[in-house]
Amino acid sequence: MTVYAYTRVSTARQASEGESLDVQQRQINGYALMHGLTVDETIIEEGVSGSVPVSHRPAGAALFAKLRAGDVVIAAKLDRLFRSALDALRTVDDLKAKGVKLHLIDLGGDVAGNGISKFFMTIVAAFAEAERDRIRERIFQVKADQRDRGRFLGGARPFGYQIADDGELVEDTKEQQAIVKMRALRDEGLSLRAIAEALAEDEIALSHVAVKKVLARTGSDEAAALEKQPPAAVQPALGTRW
């Protein structure tokens, strides 16, 4: 029998708020001592988000690959190991099939040993999943607020803007003038390639594909305009009676 301690932190901030690897290790060692167990190996998962299934984490995957019947895994908390209720139940079922015991200290012990433990774990895991859903909802709300205030949320910088130090999108005068030129040339019937060549003369390097995206984003391309129109099939002809 081999006893493994599993510890994980996803961020430096989390480590400073009571979830440090040292704290988890002390909790596990104390628990093992009270239950007559000796930790043979400590598995450290650092800088890995809890949203990643334990079997897909570098250290977690290595641990699960070497587990054998009779082995014991101890973790300080449910959320150190699992990302969701479904993930928890599947993992516990796999461990039970292998004959491996899983001790979660915050749940009082072996959660793979009997029906009552599994029932309790199911309830707590469901609450943990609900909390993660609330966190995701709060993050979504924050991002929506930042988007409404013109904050840059990552990804490619939109043509026509620069990113200020506070994350706000600020109009770039030269690129905004280029957008005006693109729209005027498009209205004149020039092709996307011709527009890209005209911009190159002003030292604006954009491919015809990029020109198309800018025109579509600014609502000035004919394709974008067509998308805003209702289908012809639902437009009644003059004099039609409904």
Short mmCIF file of C-alpha atoms in Angstrom, two decimals:
data_model
loop_
_atom_site.label_atom_id
_atom_site.label_comp_id
_atom_site.label_asym_id
_atom_site.label_seq_id
_atom_site.Cartn_x
_atom_site.Cartn_y
_atom_site.Cartn_z
CA MET A 1 0.00 0.00 0.00
CA THR A 2 1.25 3.47 -0.94
CA VAL A 3 -0.20 6.63 0.57
CA TYR A 4 -0.16 9.72 -1.66
CA ALA A 5 -0.81 13.30 -0.61
CA TYR A 6 -2.24 15.48 -3.37
CA THR A 7 -1.87 19.27 -3.12
CA ARG A 8 -2.75 21.97 -5.65
CA VAL A 9 -2.80 25.74 -6.02
CA SER A 10 -3.78 27.52 -9.22
CA THR A 11 -2.50 31.04 -8.49
CA ALA A 12 -0.09 32.91 -6.24
CA ARG A 13 -3.04 34.82 -4.81
CA GLN A 14 -4.75 31.60 -3.82
CA ALA A 15 -1.57 30.49 -2.08
CA SER A 16 -1.57 33.68 0.01
CA GLU A 17 -5.22 33.29 1.04
CA GLY A 18 -4.99 30.10 3.06
CA GLU A 19 -4.69 27.49 0.31
CA SER A 20 -0.89 27.30 0.16
CA LEU A 21 0.86 24.03 -0.56
CA ASP A 22 2.44 24.09 2.91
CA VAL A 23 -0.95 24.48 4.61
CA GLN A 24 -2.41 21.60 2.63
CA GLN A 25 0.62 19.44 3.37
CA ARG A 26 0.36 20.04 7.12
CA GLN A 27 -3.36 19.24 7.09
CA ILE A 28 -2.74 16.00 5.23
CA ASN A 29 0.16 14.94 7.47
CA GLY A 30 -1.91 15.61 10.59
CA TYR A 31 -4.86 13.66 9.19
CA ALA A 32 -2.63 10.74 8.20
CA LEU A 33 -1.06 10.62 11.66
CA MET A 34 -4.47 10.51 13.38
CA HIS A 35 -5.54 7.62 11.13
CA GLY A 36 -2.38 5.58 11.47
CA LEU A 37 -1.18 6.33 7.94
CA THR A 38 2.20 7.48 6.68
CA VAL A 39 2.44 9.67 3.59
CA ASP A 40 4.89 8.00 1.21
CA GLU A 41 4.81 10.57 -1.58
CA THR A 42 3.47 14.10 -1.99
CA ILE A 43 2.06 15.11 -5.36
CA ILE A 44 2.33 18.85 -6.00
CA GLU A 45 0.15 20.47 -8.66
CA GLU A 46 1.17 24.13 -8.95
CA GLY A 47 -0.26 26.74 -11.29
CA VAL A 48 -3.03 24.49 -12.65
CA SER A 49 -6.63 25.67 -12.68
CA GLY A 50 -9.31 23.62 -10.96
CA SER A 51 -11.29 23.80 -14.21
CA VAL A 52 -8.93 21.16 -15.62
CA PRO A 53 -9.98 17.58 -14.76
CA VAL A 54 -7.50 15.96 -12.38
CA SER A 55 -6.79 13.19 -14.89
CA HIS A 56 -5.69 15.86 -17.42
CA ARG A 57 -3.36 17.73 -15.06
CA PRO A 58 0.37 16.94 -15.38
CA ALA A 59 0.91 15.72 -11.81
CA GLY A 60 -2.62 14.35 -11.44
CA ALA A 61 -2.35 12.27 -14.60
CA ALA A 62 0.99 10.85 -13.45
CA LEU A 63 -0.52 9.98 -10.06
CA PHE A 64 -3.57 8.22 -11.47
CA ALA A 65 -1.41 6.25 -13.88
CA LYS A 66 0.52 4.58 -11.06
CA LEU A 67 -2.26 3.95 -8.56
CA ARG A 68 -2.75 0.30 -7.62
CA ALA A 69 -5.25 -1.63 -5.52
CA GLY A 70 -4.86 -0.82 -1.84
CA ASP A 71 -3.30 2.61 -2.42
CA VAL A 72 -4.62 5.68 -0.62
CA VAL A 73 -4.91 9.25 -1.92
CA ILE A 74 -5.41 12.08 0.57
CA ALA A 75 -6.36 15.66 -0.34
CA ALA A 76 -7.18 18.55 1.98
CA LYS A 77 -10.31 19.69 0.16
CA LEU A 78 -12.75 18.55 -2.47
CA ASP A 79 -11.94 21.48 -4.78
CA ARG A 80 -8.22 20.66 -4.76
CA LEU A 81 -9.04 17.56 -6.81
CA PHE A 82 -12.26 18.08 -8.72
CA ARG A 83 -13.72 20.67 -11.07
CA SER A 84 -17.38 19.55 -10.94
CA ALA A 85 -19.78 17.10 -9.36
CA LEU A 86 -19.72 14.93 -12.48
CA ASP A 87 -15.92 14.91 -12.52
CA ALA A 88 -15.88 13.94 -8.84
CA LEU A 89 -18.34 11.07 -9.22
CA ARG A 90 -16.61 9.62 -12.27
CA THR A 91 -13.20 9.79 -10.62
CA VAL A 92 -14.41 8.19 -7.39
CA ASP A 93 -16.07 5.39 -9.36
CA ASP A 94 -12.81 4.78 -11.23
CA LEU A 95 -10.83 4.70 -7.98
CA LYS A 96 -13.30 2.29 -6.37
CA ALA A 97 -13.01 0.00 -9.37
CA LYS A 98 -9.22 -0.01 -8.91
CA GLY A 99 -9.53 -0.64 -5.18
CA VAL A 100 -8.03 2.76 -4.33
CA LYS A 101 -9.23 4.75 -1.32
CA LEU A 102 -9.73 8.51 -1.54
CA HIS A 103 -9.68 10.59 1.63
CA LEU A 104 -10.94 14.18 1.47
CA ILE A 105 -10.28 15.86 4.79
CA ASP A 106 -12.99 18.50 4.47
CA LEU A 107 -15.56 15.72 3.94
CA GLY A 108 -14.40 13.75 6.96
CA GLY A 109 -12.46 10.91 5.38
CA ASP A 110 -12.77 8.15 2.82
CA VAL A 111 -15.38 9.18 0.25
CA ALA A 112 -15.00 6.00 -1.78
CA GLY A 113 -15.62 3.61 1.09
CA ASN A 114 -19.39 3.41 1.55
CA GLY A 115 -22.73 4.64 0.28
CA ILE A 116 -23.19 7.31 2.93
CA SER A 117 -19.83 8.90 2.15
CA LYS A 118 -20.61 8.91 -1.56
CA PHE A 119 -24.04 10.45 -0.95
CA PHE A 120 -22.50 13.20 1.19
CA MET A 121 -19.77 13.82 -1.39
CA THR A 122 -22.37 14.09 -4.15
CA ILE A 123 -24.20 16.83 -2.30
CA VAL A 124 -21.06 18.80 -1.46
CA ALA A 125 -19.68 18.40 -4.97
CA ALA A 126 -22.95 19.76 -6.38
CA PHE A 127 -22.64 22.82 -4.15
CA ALA A 128 -19.02 23.28 -5.26
CA GLU A 129 -20.12 23.16 -8.88
CA ALA A 130 -22.86 25.71 -8.20
CA GLU A 131 -20.30 28.02 -6.61
CA ARG A 132 -18.04 27.76 -9.67
CA ASP A 133 -21.07 28.62 -11.83
CA ARG A 134 -21.63 31.73 -9.72
CA ILE A 135 -17.98 32.68 -10.10
CA ARG A 136 -18.21 32.31 -13.87
CA GLU A 137 -21.37 34.42 -13.84
CA ARG A 138 -19.63 37.17 -11.87
CA ILE A 139 -16.68 37.09 -14.27
CA PHE A 140 -19.08 37.35 -17.21
CA GLN A 141 -20.79 40.35 -15.61
CA VAL A 142 -17.46 42.08 -15.01
CA LYS A 143 -16.39 41.50 -18.60
CA ALA A 144 -19.74 42.74 -19.89
CA ASP A 145 -19.32 45.91 -17.84
CA GLN A 146 -15.79 46.39 -19.14
CA ARG A 147 -17.00 45.85 -22.69
CA ASP A 148 -19.75 48.45 -22.23
CA ARG A 149 -17.15 50.92 -20.98
CA GLY A 150 -14.89 50.28 -23.96
CA ARG A 151 -12.26 48.27 -22.12
CA PHE A 152 -10.00 45.90 -24.06
CA LEU A 153 -10.76 42.28 -23.09
CA GLY A 154 -7.90 40.57 -24.86
CA GLY A 155 -7.33 39.00 -28.26
CA ALA A 156 -6.37 40.91 -31.38
CA ARG A 157 -6.42 44.70 -31.13
CA PRO A 158 -9.29 46.05 -33.24
CA PHE A 159 -8.06 48.07 -36.19
CA GLY A 160 -8.71 51.75 -35.59
CA TYR A 161 -7.91 51.70 -31.89
CA GLN A 162 -4.95 51.65 -29.53
CA ILE A 163 -4.96 50.23 -26.00
CA ALA A 164 -4.41 52.74 -23.20
CA ASP A 165 -2.57 51.87 -19.99
CA ASP A 166 -5.88 51.46 -18.15
CA GLY A 167 -7.15 49.00 -20.77
CA GLU A 168 -9.45 51.48 -22.49
CA LEU A 169 -9.69 51.47 -26.28
CA VAL A 170 -8.64 54.84 -27.70
CA GLU A 171 -9.19 55.81 -31.31
CA ASP A 172 -6.09 55.83 -33.51
CA THR A 173 -6.37 58.88 -35.78
CA LYS A 174 -4.45 57.41 -38.72
CA GLU A 175 -6.30 54.11 -38.66
CA GLN A 176 -9.67 55.81 -38.23
CA GLN A 177 -8.90 57.86 -41.34
CA ALA A 178 -8.01 54.62 -43.12
CA ILE A 179 -11.43 53.18 -42.16
CA VAL A 180 -13.14 56.24 -43.64
CA LYS A 181 -11.11 55.76 -46.81
CA MET A 182 -11.98 52.04 -46.96
CA ARG A 183 -15.68 52.78 -46.71
CA ALA A 184 -15.51 55.50 -49.38
CA LEU A 185 -13.60 53.26 -51.80
CA ARG A 186 -15.99 50.40 -51.16
CA ASP A 187 -18.92 52.69 -51.88
CA GLU A 188 -17.24 53.52 -55.18
CA GLY A 189 -17.27 49.83 -56.05
CA LEU A 190 -13.59 48.98 -55.57
CA SER A 191 -12.68 45.40 -54.77
CA LEU A 192 -11.21 44.42 -51.44
CA ARG A 193 -7.80 43.83 -53.03
CA ALA A 194 -7.89 47.25 -54.69
CA ILE A 195 -8.73 48.86 -51.36
CA ALA A 196 -5.84 47.05 -49.68
CA GLU A 197 -3.47 48.30 -52.42
CA ALA A 198 -4.76 51.87 -51.99
CA LEU A 199 -4.15 51.67 -48.24
CA ALA A 200 -0.61 50.42 -48.83
CA GLU A 201 0.12 53.73 -50.53
CA ASP A 202 -0.65 55.40 -47.19
CA GLU A 203 1.64 52.92 -45.41
CA ILE A 204 -1.32 50.98 -43.98
CA ALA A 205 -0.52 47.28 -44.32
CA LEU A 206 -3.76 45.30 -44.44
CA SER A 207 -4.62 42.22 -46.47
CA HIS A 208 -7.84 42.10 -48.44
CA VAL A 209 -9.14 39.65 -45.81
CA ALA A 210 -8.40 42.16 -43.04
CA VAL A 211 -10.09 44.90 -45.06
CA LYS A 212 -13.20 42.73 -45.33
CA LYS A 213 -13.24 42.16 -41.56
CA VAL A 214 -12.87 45.87 -40.81
CA LEU A 215 -15.68 46.77 -43.20
CA ALA A 216 -17.91 44.09 -41.74
CA ARG A 217 -17.17 45.24 -38.18
CA THR A 218 -17.96 48.85 -39.00
CA GLY A 219 -21.17 47.81 -40.76
CA SER A 220 -20.12 49.34 -44.07
CA ASP A 221 -19.61 46.29 -46.26
CA GLU A 222 -22.43 45.28 -48.54
CA ALA A 223 -22.39 41.76 -47.14
CA ALA A 224 -22.95 43.12 -43.63
CA ALA A 225 -25.75 45.35 -44.91
CA LEU A 226 -27.48 42.40 -46.51
CA GLU A 227 -27.36 40.46 -43.26
CA LYS A 228 -29.33 43.21 -41.55
CA GLN A 229 -32.17 43.02 -44.06
CA PRO A 230 -35.08 40.60 -43.49
CA PRO A 231 -35.40 37.77 -46.02
CA ALA A 232 -37.24 38.73 -49.21
CA ALA A 233 -39.75 35.96 -48.55
CA VAL A 234 -41.15 37.81 -45.53
CA GLN A 235 -41.33 41.23 -47.19
CA PRO A 236 -44.88 41.77 -48.50
CA ALA A 237 -45.23 43.22 -51.98
CA LEU A 238 -47.08 46.49 -52.37
CA GLY A 239 -50.80 45.95 -52.20
CA THR A 240 -50.53 42.56 -50.55
CA ARG A 241 -53.24 41.97 -47.98
CA TRP A 242 -52.68 39.81 -44.90
#
